[in-house]
Coordinates of C-alpha atoms in Angstrom, one line a residue:
M1 CA 0.0 0.0 0.0
K2 CA 2.9 2.3 0.7
D3 CA 4.3 1.9 -2.8
K4 CA 1.0 3.0 -4.3
T5 CA 0.9 6.1 -2.2
A6 CA 4.6 6.9 -3.0
N7 CA 3.9 6.3 -6.7
S8 CA 0.8 8.6 -6.8
N9 CA 2.8 11.2 -4.8
R10 CA 5.5 11.1 -7.5
V11 CA 3.0 11.5 -10.2
I12 CA 1.5 14.6 -8.5
F13 CA 5.0 16.0 -8.1
Y14 CA 5.9 15.5 -11.7
L15 CA 2.6 16.9 -13.0
S16 CA 3.0 20.0 -10.8
V17 CA 6.5 20.6 -12.2
L18 CA 5.2 20.1 -15.7
T19 CA 2.4 22.6 -15.2
S20 CA 4.7 25.2 -13.6
L21 CA 7.3 24.8 -16.4
F22 CA 4.6 25.2 -19.0
F23 CA 3.5 28.6 -17.5
L24 CA 7.2 29.6 -17.1
F25 CA 7.9 28.9 -20.8
L26 CA 4.6 30.7 -21.7
Y27 CA 5.8 33.7 -19.8
I28 CA 9.2 33.6 -21.4
K29 CA 7.7 33.2 -24.9
N30 CA 5.3 36.2 -24.5
V31 CA 7.7 38.6 -22.7
Y32 CA 11.1 37.9 -24.0
L33 CA 10.9 35.9 -27.2
K34 CA 7.7 37.4 -28.6
L35 CA 7.1 34.4 -30.9
N36 CA 3.9 34.6 -33.1
F37 CA 3.8 31.3 -34.9
V38 CA 0.3 29.9 -35.5
I39 CA 1.1 26.3 -34.3
I40 CA 2.6 27.6 -31.1
G41 CA -0.5 29.7 -30.5
V42 CA -2.7 26.7 -31.1
L43 CA -0.8 24.5 -28.7
Q44 CA -0.7 27.3 -26.1
E45 CA -4.5 27.7 -26.1
L46 CA -5.0 23.9 -26.0
F47 CA -2.8 23.4 -23.0
S48 CA -3.4 26.6 -21.1
I49 CA -7.0 25.8 -20.2
L50 CA -6.0 22.2 -19.2
F51 CA -3.2 23.3 -17.0
L52 CA -5.2 26.1 -15.4
V53 CA -7.7 23.6 -14.3
T54 CA -5.1 21.0 -13.3
Q55 CA -3.1 23.2 -11.0
P56 CA -5.7 23.7 -8.2
I57 CA -6.7 20.0 -8.4
L58 CA -3.1 18.9 -8.0
L59 CA -2.8 21.3 -5.0
V60 CA -5.8 19.7 -3.3
F61 CA -4.4 16.2 -3.9
A62 CA -0.9 17.3 -2.6
C63 CA -2.5 18.7 0.5
K64 CA -4.4 15.5 1.2
V65 CA -1.2 13.4 0.8
Y66 CA 0.7 15.9 3.0
I67 CA -1.9 15.6 5.7
K68 CA -1.9 11.8 5.4
N69 CA 1.9 11.7 5.7
A70 CA 1.7 13.6 9.1
F71 CA 3.1 16.9 7.8
K72 CA 6.6 15.6 6.8
I73 CA 8.6 18.4 5.4
K74 CA 11.0 16.1 3.5
S75 CA 8.1 14.6 1.5
D76 CA 7.3 15.1 -2.2
S77 CA 3.9 16.5 -1.3
F78 CA 5.4 19.4 0.6
I79 CA 7.7 20.2 -2.3
T80 CA 4.7 20.0 -4.6
I81 CA 2.8 22.5 -2.4
L82 CA 5.8 24.8 -2.4
I83 CA 5.9 24.6 -6.2
L84 CA 2.1 25.0 -6.9
I85 CA 1.2 27.9 -4.5
P86 CA 3.5 30.5 -6.2
S87 CA 2.8 29.1 -9.6
I88 CA -1.0 29.4 -9.1
G89 CA -0.6 32.8 -7.6
L90 CA 1.6 34.2 -10.4
T91 CA -0.6 32.6 -13.1
W92 CA -3.8 34.1 -11.8
M93 CA -2.1 37.5 -11.1
S94 CA -1.0 37.6 -14.7
F95 CA -4.7 37.8 -15.7
F96 CA -5.3 40.9 -13.6
T97 CA -2.0 42.8 -14.4
S98 CA -1.2 43.8 -17.9

């Protein structure tokens, strides 16, 4: 049973890193590179909505696992929470500041 929890914890961790890196690359593309290719725009729109919805769901799952692990700081769920909270905050703040 412990292997199943550890495996799901790793999946949540890797998905949170993936979503955070996506929004980081999206920011770099829009601010510094200013690329305007059609295929990049299509992929950006397809994945943006998916990752916007995925981030809060991953945060909820990471919090559940973190509570289940008795608040261990050296766990993947704690690192996942530390990755997702600033990522979600910066992503949603980007909608209100232009």
